[in-house]
Short mmCIF file of C-alpha atoms in Angstrom, two decimals:
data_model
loop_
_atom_site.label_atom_id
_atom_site.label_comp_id
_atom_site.label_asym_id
_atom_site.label_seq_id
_atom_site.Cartn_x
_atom_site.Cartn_y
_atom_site.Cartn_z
CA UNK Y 17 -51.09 -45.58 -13.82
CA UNK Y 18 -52.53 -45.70 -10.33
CA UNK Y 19 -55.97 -47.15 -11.48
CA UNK Y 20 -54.43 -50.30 -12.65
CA UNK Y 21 -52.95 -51.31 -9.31
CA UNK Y 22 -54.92 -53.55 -7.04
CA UNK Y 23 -57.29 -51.91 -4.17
CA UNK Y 24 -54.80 -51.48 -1.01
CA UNK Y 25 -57.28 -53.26 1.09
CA UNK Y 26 -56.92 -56.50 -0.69
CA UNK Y 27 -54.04 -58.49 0.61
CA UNK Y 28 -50.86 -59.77 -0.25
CA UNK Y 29 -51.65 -63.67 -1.42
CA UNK Y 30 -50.30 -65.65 1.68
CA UNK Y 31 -47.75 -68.09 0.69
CA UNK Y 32 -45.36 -70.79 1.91
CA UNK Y 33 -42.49 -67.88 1.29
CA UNK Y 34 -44.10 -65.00 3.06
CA UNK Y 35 -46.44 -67.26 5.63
CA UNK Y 36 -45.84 -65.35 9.19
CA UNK Y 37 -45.13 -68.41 11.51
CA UNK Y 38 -43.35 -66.94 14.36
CA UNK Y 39 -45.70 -64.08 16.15
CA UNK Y 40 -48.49 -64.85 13.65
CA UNK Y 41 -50.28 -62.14 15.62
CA UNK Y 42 -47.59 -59.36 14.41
CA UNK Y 43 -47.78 -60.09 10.97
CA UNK Y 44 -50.17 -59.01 7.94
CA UNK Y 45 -49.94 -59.24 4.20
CA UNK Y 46 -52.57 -56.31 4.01
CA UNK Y 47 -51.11 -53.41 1.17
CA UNK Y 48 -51.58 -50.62 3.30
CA UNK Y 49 -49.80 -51.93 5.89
CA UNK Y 50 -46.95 -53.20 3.65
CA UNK Y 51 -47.08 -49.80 1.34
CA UNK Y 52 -46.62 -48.05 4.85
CA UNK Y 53 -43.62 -49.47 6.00
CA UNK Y 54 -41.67 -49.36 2.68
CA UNK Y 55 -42.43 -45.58 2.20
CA UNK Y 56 -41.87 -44.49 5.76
CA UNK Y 57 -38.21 -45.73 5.70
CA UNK Y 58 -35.98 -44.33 2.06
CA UNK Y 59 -33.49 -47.10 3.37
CA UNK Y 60 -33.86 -51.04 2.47
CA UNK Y 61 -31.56 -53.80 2.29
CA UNK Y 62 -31.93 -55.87 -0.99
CA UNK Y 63 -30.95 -59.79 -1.02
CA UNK Y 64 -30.05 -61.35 -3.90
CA UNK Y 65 -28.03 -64.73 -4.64
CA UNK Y 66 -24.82 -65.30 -6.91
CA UNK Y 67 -24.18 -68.69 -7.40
CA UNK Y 68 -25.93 -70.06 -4.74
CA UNK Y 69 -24.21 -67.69 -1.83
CA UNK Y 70 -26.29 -64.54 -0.23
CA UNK Y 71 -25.93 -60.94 -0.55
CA UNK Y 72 -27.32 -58.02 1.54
CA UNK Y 73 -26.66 -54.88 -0.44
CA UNK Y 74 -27.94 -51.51 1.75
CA UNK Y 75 -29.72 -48.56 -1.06
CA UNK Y 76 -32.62 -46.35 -1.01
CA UNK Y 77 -35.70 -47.20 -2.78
CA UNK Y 78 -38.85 -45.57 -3.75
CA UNK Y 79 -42.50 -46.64 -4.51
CA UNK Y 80 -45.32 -46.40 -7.09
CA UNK Y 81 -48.23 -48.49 -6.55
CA UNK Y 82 -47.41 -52.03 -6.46
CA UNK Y 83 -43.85 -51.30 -8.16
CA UNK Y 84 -40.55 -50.94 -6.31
CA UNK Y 85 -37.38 -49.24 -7.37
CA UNK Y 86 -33.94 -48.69 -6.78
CA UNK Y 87 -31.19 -47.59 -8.73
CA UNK Y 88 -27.05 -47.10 -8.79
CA UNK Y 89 -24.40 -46.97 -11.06
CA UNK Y 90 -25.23 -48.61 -14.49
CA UNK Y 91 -21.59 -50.52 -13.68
CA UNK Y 92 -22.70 -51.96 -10.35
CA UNK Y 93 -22.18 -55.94 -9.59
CA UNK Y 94 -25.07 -55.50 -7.54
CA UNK Y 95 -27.42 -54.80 -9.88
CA UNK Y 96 -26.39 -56.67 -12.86
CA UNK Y 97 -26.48 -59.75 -10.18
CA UNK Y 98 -30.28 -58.73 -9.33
CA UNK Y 99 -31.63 -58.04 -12.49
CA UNK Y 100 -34.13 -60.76 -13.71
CA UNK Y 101 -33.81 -62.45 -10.42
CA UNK Y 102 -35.89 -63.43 -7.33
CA UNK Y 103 -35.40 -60.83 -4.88
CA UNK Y 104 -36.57 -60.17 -1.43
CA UNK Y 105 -36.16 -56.29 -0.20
CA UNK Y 106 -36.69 -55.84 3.48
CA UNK Y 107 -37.54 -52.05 5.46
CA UNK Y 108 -37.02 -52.38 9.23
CA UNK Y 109 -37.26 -49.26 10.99
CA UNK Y 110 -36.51 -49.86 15.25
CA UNK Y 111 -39.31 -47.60 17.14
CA UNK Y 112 -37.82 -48.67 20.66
CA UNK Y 113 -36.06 -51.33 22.74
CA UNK Y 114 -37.98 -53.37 24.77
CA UNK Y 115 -36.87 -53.73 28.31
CA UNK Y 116 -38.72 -56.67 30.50
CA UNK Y 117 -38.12 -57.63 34.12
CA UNK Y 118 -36.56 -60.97 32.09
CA UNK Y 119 -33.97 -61.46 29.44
CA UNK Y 120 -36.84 -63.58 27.22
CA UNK Y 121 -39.22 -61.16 27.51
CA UNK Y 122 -36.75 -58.49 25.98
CA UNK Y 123 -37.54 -57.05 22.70
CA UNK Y 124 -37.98 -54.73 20.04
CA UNK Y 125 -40.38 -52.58 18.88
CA UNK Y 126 -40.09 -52.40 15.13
CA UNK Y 127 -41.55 -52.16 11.78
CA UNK Y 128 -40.44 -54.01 9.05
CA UNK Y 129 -41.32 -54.65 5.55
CA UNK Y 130 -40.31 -58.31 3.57
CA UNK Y 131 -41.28 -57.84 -0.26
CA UNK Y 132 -40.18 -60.28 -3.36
CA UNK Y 133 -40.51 -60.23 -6.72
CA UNK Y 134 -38.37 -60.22 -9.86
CA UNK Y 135 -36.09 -57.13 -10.85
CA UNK Y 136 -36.72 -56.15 -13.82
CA UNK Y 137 -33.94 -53.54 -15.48
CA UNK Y 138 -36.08 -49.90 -16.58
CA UNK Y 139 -34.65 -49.49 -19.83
CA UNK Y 140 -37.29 -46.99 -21.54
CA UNK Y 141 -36.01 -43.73 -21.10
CA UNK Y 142 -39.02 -42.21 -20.50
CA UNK Y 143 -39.87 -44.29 -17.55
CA UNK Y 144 -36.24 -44.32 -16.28
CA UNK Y 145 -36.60 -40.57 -16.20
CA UNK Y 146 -39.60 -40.76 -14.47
CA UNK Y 147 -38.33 -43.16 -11.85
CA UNK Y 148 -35.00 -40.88 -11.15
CA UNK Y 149 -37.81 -37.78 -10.56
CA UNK Y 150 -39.64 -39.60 -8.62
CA UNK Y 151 -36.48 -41.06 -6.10
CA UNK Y 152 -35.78 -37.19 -5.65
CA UNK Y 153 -38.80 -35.82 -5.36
CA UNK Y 154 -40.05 -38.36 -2.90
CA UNK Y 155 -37.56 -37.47 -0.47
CA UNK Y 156 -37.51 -33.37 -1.52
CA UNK Y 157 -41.01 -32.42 -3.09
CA UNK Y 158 -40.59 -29.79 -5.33
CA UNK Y 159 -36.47 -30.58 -5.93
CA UNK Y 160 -35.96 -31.65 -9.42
CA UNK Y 161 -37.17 -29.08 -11.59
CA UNK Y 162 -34.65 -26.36 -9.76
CA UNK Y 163 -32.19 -28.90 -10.47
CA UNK Y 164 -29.28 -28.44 -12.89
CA UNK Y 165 -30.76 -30.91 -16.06
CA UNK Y 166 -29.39 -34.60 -16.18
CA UNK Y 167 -27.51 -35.16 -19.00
CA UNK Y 168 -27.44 -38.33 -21.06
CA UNK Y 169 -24.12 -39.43 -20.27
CA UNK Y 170 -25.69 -39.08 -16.72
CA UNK Y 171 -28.70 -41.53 -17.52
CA UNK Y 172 -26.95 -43.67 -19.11
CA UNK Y 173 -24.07 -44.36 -16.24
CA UNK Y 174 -27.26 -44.74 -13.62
CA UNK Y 175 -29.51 -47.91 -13.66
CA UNK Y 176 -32.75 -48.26 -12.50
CA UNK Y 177 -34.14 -51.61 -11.31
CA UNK Y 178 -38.12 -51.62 -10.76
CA UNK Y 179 -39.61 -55.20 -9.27
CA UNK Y 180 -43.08 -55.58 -8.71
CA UNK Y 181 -44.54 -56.69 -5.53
CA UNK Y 182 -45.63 -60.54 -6.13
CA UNK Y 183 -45.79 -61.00 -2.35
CA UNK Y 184 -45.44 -59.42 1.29
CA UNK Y 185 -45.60 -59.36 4.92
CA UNK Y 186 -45.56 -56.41 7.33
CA UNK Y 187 -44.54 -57.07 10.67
CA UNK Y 188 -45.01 -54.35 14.02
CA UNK Y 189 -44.45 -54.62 17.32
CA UNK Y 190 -45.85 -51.69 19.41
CA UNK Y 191 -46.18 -52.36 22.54
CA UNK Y 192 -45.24 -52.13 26.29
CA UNK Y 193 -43.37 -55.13 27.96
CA UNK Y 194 -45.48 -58.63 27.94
CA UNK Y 195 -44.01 -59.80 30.99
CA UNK Y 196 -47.19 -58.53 33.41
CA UNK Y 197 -46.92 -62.00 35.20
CA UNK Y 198 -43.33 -60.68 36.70
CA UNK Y 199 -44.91 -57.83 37.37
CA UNK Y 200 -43.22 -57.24 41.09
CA UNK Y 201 -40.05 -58.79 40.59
CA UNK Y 202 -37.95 -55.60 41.59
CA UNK Y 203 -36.37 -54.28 37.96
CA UNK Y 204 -37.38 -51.38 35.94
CA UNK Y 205 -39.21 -52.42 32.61
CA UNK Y 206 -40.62 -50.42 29.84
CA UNK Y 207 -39.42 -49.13 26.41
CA UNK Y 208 -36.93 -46.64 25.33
CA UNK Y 209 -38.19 -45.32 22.56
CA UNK Y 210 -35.75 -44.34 19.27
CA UNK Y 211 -36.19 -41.72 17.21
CA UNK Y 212 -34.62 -40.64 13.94
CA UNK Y 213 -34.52 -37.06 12.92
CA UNK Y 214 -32.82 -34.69 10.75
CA UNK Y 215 -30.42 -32.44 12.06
CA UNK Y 216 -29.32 -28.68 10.94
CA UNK Y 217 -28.31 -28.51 7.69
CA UNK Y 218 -24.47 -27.97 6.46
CA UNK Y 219 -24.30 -25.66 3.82
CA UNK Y 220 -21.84 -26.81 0.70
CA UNK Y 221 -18.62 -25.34 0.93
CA UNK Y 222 -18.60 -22.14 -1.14
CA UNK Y 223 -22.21 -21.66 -1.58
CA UNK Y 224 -23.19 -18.00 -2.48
CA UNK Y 225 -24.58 -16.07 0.41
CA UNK Y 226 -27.59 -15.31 -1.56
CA UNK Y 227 -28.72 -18.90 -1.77
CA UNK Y 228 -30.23 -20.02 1.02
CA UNK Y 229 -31.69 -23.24 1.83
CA UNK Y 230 -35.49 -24.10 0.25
CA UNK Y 231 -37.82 -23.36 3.11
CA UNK Y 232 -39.24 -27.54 1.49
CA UNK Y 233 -36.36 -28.97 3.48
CA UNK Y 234 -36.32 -26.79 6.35
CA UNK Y 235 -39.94 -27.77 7.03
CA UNK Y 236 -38.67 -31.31 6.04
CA UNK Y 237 -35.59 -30.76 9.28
CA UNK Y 238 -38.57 -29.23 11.53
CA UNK Y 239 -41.30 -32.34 11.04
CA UNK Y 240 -38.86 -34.41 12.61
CA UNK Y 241 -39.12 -37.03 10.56
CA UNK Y 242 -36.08 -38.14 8.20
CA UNK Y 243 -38.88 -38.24 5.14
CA UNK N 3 -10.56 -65.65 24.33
CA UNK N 4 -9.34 -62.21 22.99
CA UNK N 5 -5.93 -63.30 22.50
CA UNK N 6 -6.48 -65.87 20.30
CA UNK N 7 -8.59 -63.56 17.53
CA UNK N 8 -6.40 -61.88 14.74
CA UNK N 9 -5.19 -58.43 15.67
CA UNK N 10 -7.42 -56.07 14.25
CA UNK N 11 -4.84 -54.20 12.44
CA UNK N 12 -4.77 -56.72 10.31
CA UNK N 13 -6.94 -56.52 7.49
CA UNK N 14 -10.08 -59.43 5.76
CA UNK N 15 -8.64 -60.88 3.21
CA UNK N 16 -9.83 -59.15 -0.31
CA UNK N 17 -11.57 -61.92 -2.47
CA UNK N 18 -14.01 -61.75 -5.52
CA UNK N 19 -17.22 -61.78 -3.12
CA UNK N 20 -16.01 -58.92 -0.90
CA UNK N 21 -13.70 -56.87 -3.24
CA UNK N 22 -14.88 -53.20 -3.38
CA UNK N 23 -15.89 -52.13 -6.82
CA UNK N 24 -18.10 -49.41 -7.04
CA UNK N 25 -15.83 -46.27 -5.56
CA UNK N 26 -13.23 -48.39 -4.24
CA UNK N 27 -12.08 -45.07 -2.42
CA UNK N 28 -15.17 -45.75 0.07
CA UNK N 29 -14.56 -48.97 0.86
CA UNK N 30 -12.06 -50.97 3.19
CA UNK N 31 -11.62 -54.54 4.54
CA UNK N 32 -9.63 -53.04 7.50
CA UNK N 33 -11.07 -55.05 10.62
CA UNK N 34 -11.40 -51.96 12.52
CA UNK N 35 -13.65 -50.02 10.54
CA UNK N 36 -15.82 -52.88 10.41
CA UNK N 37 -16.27 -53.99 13.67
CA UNK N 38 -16.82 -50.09 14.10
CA UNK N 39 -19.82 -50.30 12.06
CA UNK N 40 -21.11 -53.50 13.87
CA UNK N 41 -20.81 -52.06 16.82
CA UNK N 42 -22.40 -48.78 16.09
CA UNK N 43 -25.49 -50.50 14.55
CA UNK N 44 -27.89 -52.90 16.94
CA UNK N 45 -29.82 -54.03 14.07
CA UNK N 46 -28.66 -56.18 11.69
CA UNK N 47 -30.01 -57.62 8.03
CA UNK N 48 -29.73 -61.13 7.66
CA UNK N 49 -29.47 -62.62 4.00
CA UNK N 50 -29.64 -65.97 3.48
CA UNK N 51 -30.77 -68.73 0.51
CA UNK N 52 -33.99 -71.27 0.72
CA UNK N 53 -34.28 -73.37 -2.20
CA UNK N 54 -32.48 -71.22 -4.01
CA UNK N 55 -34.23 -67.84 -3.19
CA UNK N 56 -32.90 -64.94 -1.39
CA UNK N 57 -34.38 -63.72 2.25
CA UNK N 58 -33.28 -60.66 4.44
CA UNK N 59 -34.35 -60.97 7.66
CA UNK N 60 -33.70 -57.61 10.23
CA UNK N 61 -32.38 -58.52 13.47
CA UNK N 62 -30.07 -57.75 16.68
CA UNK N 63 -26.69 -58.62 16.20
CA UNK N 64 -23.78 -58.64 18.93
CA UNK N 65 -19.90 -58.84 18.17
CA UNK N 66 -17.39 -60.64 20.22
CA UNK N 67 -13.95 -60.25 18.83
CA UNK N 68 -14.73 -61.96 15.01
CA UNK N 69 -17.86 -63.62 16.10
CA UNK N 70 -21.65 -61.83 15.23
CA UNK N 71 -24.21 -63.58 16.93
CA UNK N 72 -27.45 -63.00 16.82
CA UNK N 73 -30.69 -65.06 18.53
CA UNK N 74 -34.21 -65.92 18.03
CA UNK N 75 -36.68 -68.26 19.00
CA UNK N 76 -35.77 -72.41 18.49
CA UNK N 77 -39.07 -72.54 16.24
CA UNK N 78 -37.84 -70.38 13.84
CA UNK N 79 -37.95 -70.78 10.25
CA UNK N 80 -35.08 -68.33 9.49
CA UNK N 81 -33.00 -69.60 12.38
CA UNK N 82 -33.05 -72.82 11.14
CA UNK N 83 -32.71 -72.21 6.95
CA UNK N 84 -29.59 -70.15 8.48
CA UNK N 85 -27.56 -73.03 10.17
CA UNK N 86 -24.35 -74.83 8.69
CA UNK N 87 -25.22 -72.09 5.39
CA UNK N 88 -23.79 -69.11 3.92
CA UNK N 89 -24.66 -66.25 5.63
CA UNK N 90 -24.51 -62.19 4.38
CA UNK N 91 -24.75 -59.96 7.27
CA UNK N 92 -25.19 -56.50 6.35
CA UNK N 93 -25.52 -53.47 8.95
CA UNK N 94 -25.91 -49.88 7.35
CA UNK N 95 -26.59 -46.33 9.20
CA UNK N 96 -27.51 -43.12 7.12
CA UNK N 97 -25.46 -40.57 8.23
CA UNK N 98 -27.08 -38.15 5.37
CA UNK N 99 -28.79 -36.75 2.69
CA UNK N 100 -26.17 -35.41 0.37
CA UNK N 101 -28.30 -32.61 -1.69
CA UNK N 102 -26.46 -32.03 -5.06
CA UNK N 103 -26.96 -29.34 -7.71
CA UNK N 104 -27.31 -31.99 -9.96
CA UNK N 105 -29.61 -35.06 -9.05
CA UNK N 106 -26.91 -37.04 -10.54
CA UNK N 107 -24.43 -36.08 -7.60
CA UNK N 108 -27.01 -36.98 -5.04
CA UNK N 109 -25.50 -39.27 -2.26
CA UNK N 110 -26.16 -40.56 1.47
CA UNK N 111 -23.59 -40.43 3.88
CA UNK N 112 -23.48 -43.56 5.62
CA UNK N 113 -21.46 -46.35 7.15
CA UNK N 114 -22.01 -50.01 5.91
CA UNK N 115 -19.99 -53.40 6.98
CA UNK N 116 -21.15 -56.99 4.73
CA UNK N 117 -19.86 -59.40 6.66
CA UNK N 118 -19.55 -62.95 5.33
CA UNK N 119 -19.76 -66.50 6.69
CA UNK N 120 -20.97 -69.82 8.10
CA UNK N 121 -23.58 -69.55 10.76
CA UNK N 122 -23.39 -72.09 13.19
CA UNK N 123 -26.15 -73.20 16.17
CA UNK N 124 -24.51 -72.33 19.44
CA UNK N 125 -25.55 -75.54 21.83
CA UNK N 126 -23.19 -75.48 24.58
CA UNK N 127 -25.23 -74.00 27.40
CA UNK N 128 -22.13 -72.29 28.97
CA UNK N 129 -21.63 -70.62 25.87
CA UNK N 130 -25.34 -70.03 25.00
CA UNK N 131 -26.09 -68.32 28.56
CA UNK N 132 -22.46 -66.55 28.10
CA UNK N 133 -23.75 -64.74 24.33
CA UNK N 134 -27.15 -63.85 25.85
CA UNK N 135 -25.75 -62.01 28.40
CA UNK N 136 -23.63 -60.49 26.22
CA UNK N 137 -26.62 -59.02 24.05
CA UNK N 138 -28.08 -57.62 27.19
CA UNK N 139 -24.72 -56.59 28.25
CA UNK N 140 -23.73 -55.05 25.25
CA UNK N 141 -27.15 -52.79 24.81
CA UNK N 142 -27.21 -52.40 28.74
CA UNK N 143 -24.26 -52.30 30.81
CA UNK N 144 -24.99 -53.62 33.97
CA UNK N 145 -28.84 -54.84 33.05
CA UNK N 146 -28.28 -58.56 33.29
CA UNK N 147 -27.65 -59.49 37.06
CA UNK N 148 -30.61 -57.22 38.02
CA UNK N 149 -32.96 -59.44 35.84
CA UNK N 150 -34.87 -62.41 36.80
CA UNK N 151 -33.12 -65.38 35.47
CA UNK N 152 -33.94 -67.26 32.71
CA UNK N 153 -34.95 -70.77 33.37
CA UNK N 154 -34.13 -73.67 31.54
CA UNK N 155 -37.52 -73.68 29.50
CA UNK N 156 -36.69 -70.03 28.19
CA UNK N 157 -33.03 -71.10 27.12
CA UNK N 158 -33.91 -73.84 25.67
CA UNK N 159 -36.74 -71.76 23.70
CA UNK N 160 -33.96 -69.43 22.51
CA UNK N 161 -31.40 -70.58 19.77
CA UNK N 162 -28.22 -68.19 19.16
CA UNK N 163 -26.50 -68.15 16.46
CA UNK N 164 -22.48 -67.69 15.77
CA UNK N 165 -20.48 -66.81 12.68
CA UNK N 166 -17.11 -66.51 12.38
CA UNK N 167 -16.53 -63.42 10.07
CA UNK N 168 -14.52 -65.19 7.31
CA UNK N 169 -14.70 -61.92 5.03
CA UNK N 170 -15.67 -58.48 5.39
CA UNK N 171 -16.32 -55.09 3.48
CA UNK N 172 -16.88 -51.50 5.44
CA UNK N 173 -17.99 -48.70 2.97
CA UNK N 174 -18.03 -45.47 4.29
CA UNK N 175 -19.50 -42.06 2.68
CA UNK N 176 -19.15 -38.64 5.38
CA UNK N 177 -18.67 -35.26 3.20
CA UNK N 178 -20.05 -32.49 1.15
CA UNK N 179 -21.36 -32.83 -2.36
CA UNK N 180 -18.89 -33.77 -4.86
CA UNK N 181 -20.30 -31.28 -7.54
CA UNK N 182 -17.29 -28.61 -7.24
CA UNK N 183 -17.51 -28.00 -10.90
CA UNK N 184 -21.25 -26.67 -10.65
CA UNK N 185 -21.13 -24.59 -7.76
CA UNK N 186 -22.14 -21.82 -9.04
CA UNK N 187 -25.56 -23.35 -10.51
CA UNK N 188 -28.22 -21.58 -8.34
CA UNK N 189 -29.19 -24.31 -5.79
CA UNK N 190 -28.85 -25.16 -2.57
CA UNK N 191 -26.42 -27.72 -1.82
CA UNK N 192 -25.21 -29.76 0.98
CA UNK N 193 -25.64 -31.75 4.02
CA UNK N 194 -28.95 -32.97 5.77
CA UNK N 195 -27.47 -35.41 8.60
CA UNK N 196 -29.78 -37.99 9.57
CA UNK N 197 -29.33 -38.80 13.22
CA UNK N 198 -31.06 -41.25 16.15
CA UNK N 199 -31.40 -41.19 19.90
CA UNK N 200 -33.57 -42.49 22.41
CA UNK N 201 -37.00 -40.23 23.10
CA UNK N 202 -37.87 -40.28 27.09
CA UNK N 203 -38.19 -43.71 28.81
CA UNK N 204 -41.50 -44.52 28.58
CA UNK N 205 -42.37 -46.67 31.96
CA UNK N 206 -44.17 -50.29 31.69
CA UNK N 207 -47.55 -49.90 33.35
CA UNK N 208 -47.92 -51.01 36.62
CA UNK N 209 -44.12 -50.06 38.07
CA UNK N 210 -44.20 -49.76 41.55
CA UNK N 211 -43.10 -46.25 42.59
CA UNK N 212 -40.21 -47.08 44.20
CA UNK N 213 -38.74 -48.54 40.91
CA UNK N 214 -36.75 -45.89 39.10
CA UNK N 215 -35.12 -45.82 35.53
CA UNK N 216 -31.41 -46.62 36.55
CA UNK N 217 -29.00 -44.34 35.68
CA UNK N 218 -27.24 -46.59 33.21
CA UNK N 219 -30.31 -45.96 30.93
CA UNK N 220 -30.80 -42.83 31.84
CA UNK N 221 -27.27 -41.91 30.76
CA UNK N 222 -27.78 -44.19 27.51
CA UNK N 223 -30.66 -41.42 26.88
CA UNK N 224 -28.62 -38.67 27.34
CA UNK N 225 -25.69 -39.69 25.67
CA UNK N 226 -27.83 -38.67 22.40
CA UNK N 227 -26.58 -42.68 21.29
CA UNK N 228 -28.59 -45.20 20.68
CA UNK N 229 -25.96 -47.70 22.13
#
């Protein structure tokens, strides 16, 4: 399929939606930068709109190409409400406050993702299977197939939603404290940087000695990343 | 002002936008547990509705009894689409990967509060200077007095917004794999907790020498919290 997206270098289409006005300079509808973002955090926060009011529903997602997915129980108010509706799924991921020698100059170093599109409900099994391998093996390469099978009772009680990308806009800020021109006012400045990371694992409960965990995720706990 | 806020024993009322569907067992509107998760979370997710579209917008949040404020600057397209409007604010830590035997049983631990309201434009200035000390308060006890203060230029570049939290959900997952009937399919199972701190302070170029990291942060760091 991968040959059918667009190049990543071309950008997002810039629109009145997904314009960056405030800190212009921070934002970019470049694909790379957007694809980035959304894979480097499995967390997003989906908004969607029933009857008029907003929602902010907190799930994990996955990416293929231009495509978008996220999933839950086949039952869920949440994704009935999205499906075949405008929806805008944000990443943020906080590298670090910000600490200036002012309150205004205060901030955050972040990345964060804003992507919308339509959700669109997978409903060919083939692809739906697919997707569900590809949520697991995205965060545990090499998972699935040691996995005990799904069954169809299983696929059927899980929905998939897939939306593609129609537009995007990354926004970073890396950086030290912009407030050089207080320089020497007498108050420490700088960043504290935040880190996520994976701690030991904890073993099921009752979990024969002679399974031990896949040396996958203990590399996975030892990168110090979280995916 | 305390004493005038409900007693937080006393629970959000349950209505059809906040009633916990999907495994009620998870959720609560107890006003504990969710002030607990606002409080344990700096960033926020902001949802709210432009011509009819949804947009989730990641930002710093603060709690005062059952206010959430949160700020940006006065030019702000999603500051202003927010004010006088229905408002979903959504924080969410990941606790966890729960690692099934089957990919069906596959969870997160986490903690998540939707909280639900009006936003409203703080424009008294006693009460606007009061809530922006508060943020810097809240993140860093003792920060705000040290700073230089903001002038009048800088407040009136900042807007801060208040909602009253007129409903509220907390879901919360913490615990093992609930795939007791499989245990004894050959896989590792269990718990990969997800956790953040704050790396080493990383000074703004230029400190004088005499300028140390004060120990409030340097506790913050220690603590192994990232508030």
């Amino acid at each position: 399929m991968a040959d059918q997206y667009p190049p990543p270098t071309e950008d997002y289409p810039t629109t009145e939606r997904s314009r960056v006005r405030r800190s212009p300079k921070r934002g970019t509808h470049g694909r790379a930068d957007v694809h980035a973002i959304l894979d480097a955090s499995p967390l997003c926060h989906v908004g969607y709109v029933i009857n008029g009011a907003p929602y902010v529903t907190p799930t994990l997602h996955w990416r293929e190409g231009e495509y978008v997915y996220w999933h839950g129980s086949s039952a869920s108010r949440f994704l009935r409400a999205a499906e075949d509706m405008p929806v805008c799924l944000t990443c943020s991921i906080m590298d670090g406050y910000v600490l200036a020698r002012s309150a205004f100059n205060h901030s955050v170093n972040y990345r964060s993702a804003m992507v919308f599109g339509t959700a669109r409900l997978v409903d060919d099994p083939d692809e739906k299977n697919h997707a569900l391998r590809q949520l697991i093996e995205d965060l545990f390469p090499g998972r699935w197939d040691n996995l005990r099978p799904m069954t169809a009772q299983e696929v059927k009680a899980t929905s998939v939603l897939r939306m593609e990308i129609d537009e995007a806009t990354a926004k970073v800020r890396n950086a030290p404290p912009g407030d050089i021109d207080e320089a020497d006012y007498p108050v420490w400045a700088g960043v504290l940087p935040i880190r996520s990371h994976l701690a030991s694992a904890e073993t099921a409960p009752g979990m024969p000695d002679n399974i031990e965990l896949p040396q996958a995720l203990a590399d996975l706990i030892a990168s110090g990343r979280i995916r």
